[in-house]
């Protein structure tokens, strides 16, 4: 007589590797605090999990998915309670919303979700923003262990392939499975399983393990899979065709289930087979896009936060190239980033600390202490707030946009402060190192490395470096235009378009060509510190009240040059006011910038040493008065001199 197993019993598999075998990036990130967006709890680049649910209604948009998708959105702070402590097994996908490969994969994932909606409930499926590739992992309930693998991401892949890939990867884990993982491993003996707890049915499917998952949330039924190589069982049940399935009842009888397509339907209609329940979690996550034609400090600071506290944090220990790349990256930031004082302090402190590190390996935990030590180090926002880089959907733009912006800004800053530089490749080299070592989108990094290897060493000056980055960015824009990664509201143009810079475009022999001199001038103006809008920057409250806040009172100034504060400072309060008045989406950018730039330069070192806030009118009047008084003095001098000469030269009358 054959026994049967309860679903609960069968849902306690036994073979996932411990969590430390999980790729460190995922582990680190899953434990980092969730970024926030402009006061909201959720952010497109937060660590999120979308968990597949049976009957999801009205899920809000999250990353690559819309409310209509049969997915539930989780945040990092609900990860532990929902997944790690769950009595179910979860199949979770980690992704970065902006990563093109994840975007390509999304339709397959969505289709899979729809396909298995209501079936795989005991397997949670999720999406997370910090993996940069669509990583899947199965996490077993009550036991901290997981299986991790990269699913096929070819958009042409069928959901059947994906199902198969999930199952194959699960099967490849030989160690004992933690509780609540689906029993996908092929069975060798059925008797041993079935003797103890008899409920009603045991199905043996030779291949077609998807049925196992489809039936996971059903109770009083267990699905087992037997491979055709199990000759004993094949013989015992008289199996002649593969796949075949059989219904085994605990009274010892068994019968063949005729058509494979009816398996699930058939099994669910068996007497006593009932459906289990599933909890789900929803989190709203969306913020409207703003403007992309300006440079925002909020984007830049978010890029710094994300780069240092998220991207670098994916490596629990930094060694070799990564240590060098981090040092170079922070060094150029400390030197050129035209940040607010507390951010500059932060960068300087981190740079100093890194310079003093002599070891060849740096545990991230040590770096983290420096990054979070506000008293000593200064502040860097703990959140991401995309403003100019805000996409029309949460999965568009964001971090990569801010990273490009950051590096363009740094290359331009290097042109402004040549004497601080160590060579034309200083910023580009640091960017190359960062992208290679840390940028989570590995395919992007490969493409970038290809371009760098091809021509970066031909760059001869800092001006050429700024132009090199501009032209390579345009190559990427051209390659990505029209693909799924393009935000329809922010099409990938050859930049700057004529509306932003008409002189940049000229026509030679009826062909549109770039005027590189004009482009360089434009880049210098556009990525000038004076054009960095401070709107939406975090920490204004903290600034005004915190230890670094004193430095940002209305009368204070923010130095533009980091390594040498004595040069080129501008009035923070005045600039803030001006930018606020100017509002978003300024069209007369260059003219205004040139004016600002001139303004800034006129307020440079010697002028500020006077310690008085002359206006430009004051200065003009002063110069005019000076000129007039000089002319007056010159006139008087000439007059008296001529008169003296005249007197001397007058023939005197002979004396008698
Ligand atoms: C180094 C790197 C390599 C990447 N490679 C890939 C890849 O291979 N595949 C992929 O799918 N994604 C890649 N990405 C991401 C992609 O380039 C975009 O960043 C992302 O799609 C977001 O696009 P976006 O519309 O916000 O504009 P982005 O291209 O990110 O541009 C951000 C801002 O920079 C300005 N800008 C645009 N073009 C230029 C230019 N030529 N010069 C100066 N400023 C400019 C604009 O103001 C724009 O809003 C890469 C990102 C980086 C940082």
PDB file of C-alpha atoms and ligand atoms in Angstrom, residues 98-101 104 292-294 388-389 396-405 407-408 431 435 439 441 443-445 447-448 451 469-477 479-480 483 485-487 490-496 500 523 526-527, ligand 1:
ATOM      1  CA  UNK A  98      17.367  51.124 -14.781  1.00  0.00           C
ATOM      2  CA  UNK A  99      19.414  48.163 -15.951  1.00  0.00           C
ATOM      3  CA  UNK A 100      18.619  47.500 -19.588  1.00  0.00           C
ATOM      4  CA  UNK A 101      18.930  43.768 -19.216  1.00  0.00           C
ATOM      5  CA  UNK A 104      14.420  43.282 -21.348  1.00  0.00           C
ATOM      6  CA  UNK A 292      16.039  67.189 -17.162  1.00  0.00           C
ATOM      7  CA  UNK A 293      17.471  70.313 -18.719  1.00  0.00           C
ATOM      8  CA  UNK A 294      19.210  71.474 -15.586  1.00  0.00           C
ATOM      9  CA  UNK A 388      16.752  66.248 -13.133  1.00  0.00           C
ATOM     10  CA  UNK A 389      17.259  62.495 -13.358  1.00  0.00           C
ATOM     11  CA  UNK A 396      13.765  54.968 -16.000  1.00  0.00           C
ATOM     12  CA  UNK A 397      16.827  57.175 -15.520  1.00  0.00           C
ATOM     13  CA  UNK A 398      17.877  57.684 -11.893  1.00  0.00           C
ATOM     14  CA  UNK A 399      21.321  56.534 -10.892  1.00  0.00           C
ATOM     15  CA  UNK A 400      23.043  56.067 -14.290  1.00  0.00           C
ATOM     16  CA  UNK A 401      21.772  59.478 -15.345  1.00  0.00           C
ATOM     17  CA  UNK A 402      23.196  61.041 -12.201  1.00  0.00           C
ATOM     18  CA  UNK A 403      26.475  59.207 -12.671  1.00  0.00           C
ATOM     19  CA  UNK A 404      26.936  60.574 -16.170  1.00  0.00           C
ATOM     20  CA  UNK A 405      26.086  64.026 -14.862  1.00  0.00           C
ATOM     21  CA  UNK A 407      31.415  62.693 -14.297  1.00  0.00           C
ATOM     22  CA  UNK A 408      30.650  65.383 -16.864  1.00  0.00           C
ATOM     23  CA  UNK A 431      35.664  57.168 -13.925  1.00  0.00           C
ATOM     24  CA  UNK A 435      32.809  51.881 -13.728  1.00  0.00           C
ATOM     25  CA  UNK A 439      29.140  50.023 -11.589  1.00  0.00           C
ATOM     26  CA  UNK A 441      25.398  47.260 -14.703  1.00  0.00           C
ATOM     27  CA  UNK A 443      27.126  45.076 -19.549  1.00  0.00           C
ATOM     28  CA  UNK A 444      27.285  48.885 -19.417  1.00  0.00           C
ATOM     29  CA  UNK A 445      30.719  48.627 -17.830  1.00  0.00           C
ATOM     30  CA  UNK A 447      30.708  48.705 -23.288  1.00  0.00           C
ATOM     31  CA  UNK A 448      32.315  51.635 -21.553  1.00  0.00           C
ATOM     32  CA  UNK A 451      35.282  52.703 -25.658  1.00  0.00           C
ATOM     33  CA  UNK A 469      33.269  61.972 -22.366  1.00  0.00           C
ATOM     34  CA  UNK A 470      30.663  64.039 -24.152  1.00  0.00           C
ATOM     35  CA  UNK A 471      31.208  62.238 -27.454  1.00  0.00           C
ATOM     36  CA  UNK A 472      31.269  58.768 -25.853  1.00  0.00           C
ATOM     37  CA  UNK A 473      28.095  59.532 -23.957  1.00  0.00           C
ATOM     38  CA  UNK A 474      26.510  60.481 -27.273  1.00  0.00           C
ATOM     39  CA  UNK A 475      27.608  57.147 -28.703  1.00  0.00           C
ATOM     40  CA  UNK A 476      25.824  55.400 -25.860  1.00  0.00           C
ATOM     41  CA  UNK A 477      22.777  57.604 -26.465  1.00  0.00           C
ATOM     42  CA  UNK A 479      23.071  52.940 -29.283  1.00  0.00           C
ATOM     43  CA  UNK A 480      20.236  53.047 -26.762  1.00  0.00           C
ATOM     44  CA  UNK A 483      15.278  50.654 -26.937  1.00  0.00           C
ATOM     45  CA  UNK A 485      15.601  51.589 -21.629  1.00  0.00           C
ATOM     46  CA  UNK A 486      14.637  54.886 -23.212  1.00  0.00           C
ATOM     47  CA  UNK A 487      12.224  56.951 -21.210  1.00  0.00           C
ATOM     48  CA  UNK A 490      13.180  61.894 -22.213  1.00  0.00           C
ATOM     49  CA  UNK A 491      14.273  60.507 -25.572  1.00  0.00           C
ATOM     50  CA  UNK A 492      17.936  59.743 -26.042  1.00  0.00           C
ATOM     51  CA  UNK A 493      19.112  62.554 -28.262  1.00  0.00           C
ATOM     52  CA  UNK A 494      22.448  63.556 -29.600  1.00  0.00           C
ATOM     53  CA  UNK A 495      23.192  66.035 -26.925  1.00  0.00           C
ATOM     54  CA  UNK A 496      23.068  69.019 -26.616  1.00  0.00           C
ATOM     55  CA  UNK A 500      19.990  73.952 -25.818  1.00  0.00           C
ATOM     56  CA  UNK A 523      29.766  71.976 -21.554  1.00  0.00           C
ATOM     57  CA  UNK A 526      26.175  73.784 -18.508  1.00  0.00           C
ATOM     58  CA  UNK A 527      28.240  71.813 -16.015  1.00  0.00           C
TER      59      UNK A 527
HETATM   60  C1  LIG B   1      29.282  54.713 -18.121  1.00  0.00           C
HETATM   61  C2  LIG B   1      27.874  54.287 -18.451  1.00  0.00           C
HETATM   62  C3  LIG B   1      27.649  53.347 -19.442  1.00  0.00           C
HETATM   63  C4  LIG B   1      26.355  52.936 -19.746  1.00  0.00           C
HETATM   64  N1  LIG B   1      26.149  51.964 -20.684  1.00  0.00           N
HETATM   65  C5  LIG B   1      24.890  51.490 -20.907  1.00  0.00           C
HETATM   66  C6  LIG B   1      24.659  50.395 -21.795  1.00  0.00           C
HETATM   67  O1  LIG B   1      25.587  49.868 -22.385  1.00  0.00           O
HETATM   68  N2  LIG B   1      23.379  49.947 -21.943  1.00  0.00           N
HETATM   69  C7  LIG B   1      22.330  50.511 -21.265  1.00  0.00           C
HETATM   70  O2  LIG B   1      21.199  50.071 -21.415  1.00  0.00           O
HETATM   71  N3  LIG B   1      22.524  51.565 -20.444  1.00  0.00           N
HETATM   72  C8  LIG B   1      23.764  52.049 -20.236  1.00  0.00           C
HETATM   73  N4  LIG B   1      23.963  53.084 -19.368  1.00  0.00           N
HETATM   74  C9  LIG B   1      22.817  53.826 -18.860  1.00  0.00           C
HETATM   75  C10 LIG B   1      22.352  54.862 -19.925  1.00  0.00           C
HETATM   76  O3  LIG B   1      23.443  55.475 -20.584  1.00  0.00           O
HETATM   77  C11 LIG B   1      21.549  55.997 -19.312  1.00  0.00           C
HETATM   78  O4  LIG B   1      22.302  56.575 -18.290  1.00  0.00           O
HETATM   79  C12 LIG B   1      20.233  55.574 -18.761  1.00  0.00           C
HETATM   80  O5  LIG B   1      19.501  54.898 -19.764  1.00  0.00           O
HETATM   81  C13 LIG B   1      19.423  56.812 -18.308  1.00  0.00           C
HETATM   82  O6  LIG B   1      19.264  57.666 -19.425  1.00  0.00           O
HETATM   83  P1  LIG B   1      18.806  59.160 -19.327  1.00  0.00           P
HETATM   84  O7  LIG B   1      17.702  59.398 -20.291  1.00  0.00           O
HETATM   85  O8  LIG B   1      18.530  59.536 -17.931  1.00  0.00           O
HETATM   86  O9  LIG B   1      20.032  60.054 -19.844  1.00  0.00           O
HETATM   87  P2  LIG B   1      21.562  59.804 -19.670  1.00  0.00           P
HETATM   88  O10 LIG B   1      22.102  59.264 -20.938  1.00  0.00           O
HETATM   89  O11 LIG B   1      21.850  59.080 -18.441  1.00  0.00           O
HETATM   90  O12 LIG B   1      22.096  61.292 -19.506  1.00  0.00           O
HETATM   91  C14 LIG B   1      21.939  62.002 -18.290  1.00  0.00           C
HETATM   92  C15 LIG B   1      21.924  63.471 -18.575  1.00  0.00           C
HETATM   93  O13 LIG B   1      23.180  63.847 -19.122  1.00  0.00           O
HETATM   94  C16 LIG B   1      23.003  64.826 -20.142  1.00  0.00           C
HETATM   95  N5  LIG B   1      23.598  64.286 -21.364  1.00  0.00           N
HETATM   96  C17 LIG B   1      23.061  63.453 -22.268  1.00  0.00           C
HETATM   97  N6  LIG B   1      23.951  63.193 -23.235  1.00  0.00           N
HETATM   98  C18 LIG B   1      25.074  63.871 -22.916  1.00  0.00           C
HETATM   99  C19 LIG B   1      26.341  64.014 -23.530  1.00  0.00           C
HETATM  100  N7  LIG B   1      26.638  63.404 -24.673  1.00  0.00           N
HETATM  101  N8  LIG B   1      27.257  64.795 -22.932  1.00  0.00           N
HETATM  102  C20 LIG B   1      26.976  65.437 -21.787  1.00  0.00           C
HETATM  103  N9  LIG B   1      25.791  65.337 -21.163  1.00  0.00           N
HETATM  104  C21 LIG B   1      24.856  64.567 -21.726  1.00  0.00           C
HETATM  105  C22 LIG B   1      21.536  65.085 -20.270  1.00  0.00           C
HETATM  106  O14 LIG B   1      21.230  66.238 -19.523  1.00  0.00           O
HETATM  107  C23 LIG B   1      20.901  63.879 -19.636  1.00  0.00           C
HETATM  108  O15 LIG B   1      19.681  64.200 -19.042  1.00  0.00           O
HETATM  109  C24 LIG B   1      25.256  53.511 -19.048  1.00  0.00           C
HETATM  110  C25 LIG B   1      25.483  54.453 -18.050  1.00  0.00           C
HETATM  111  C26 LIG B   1      26.778  54.846 -17.741  1.00  0.00           C
HETATM  112  C27 LIG B   1      27.017  55.846 -16.631  1.00  0.00           C
END
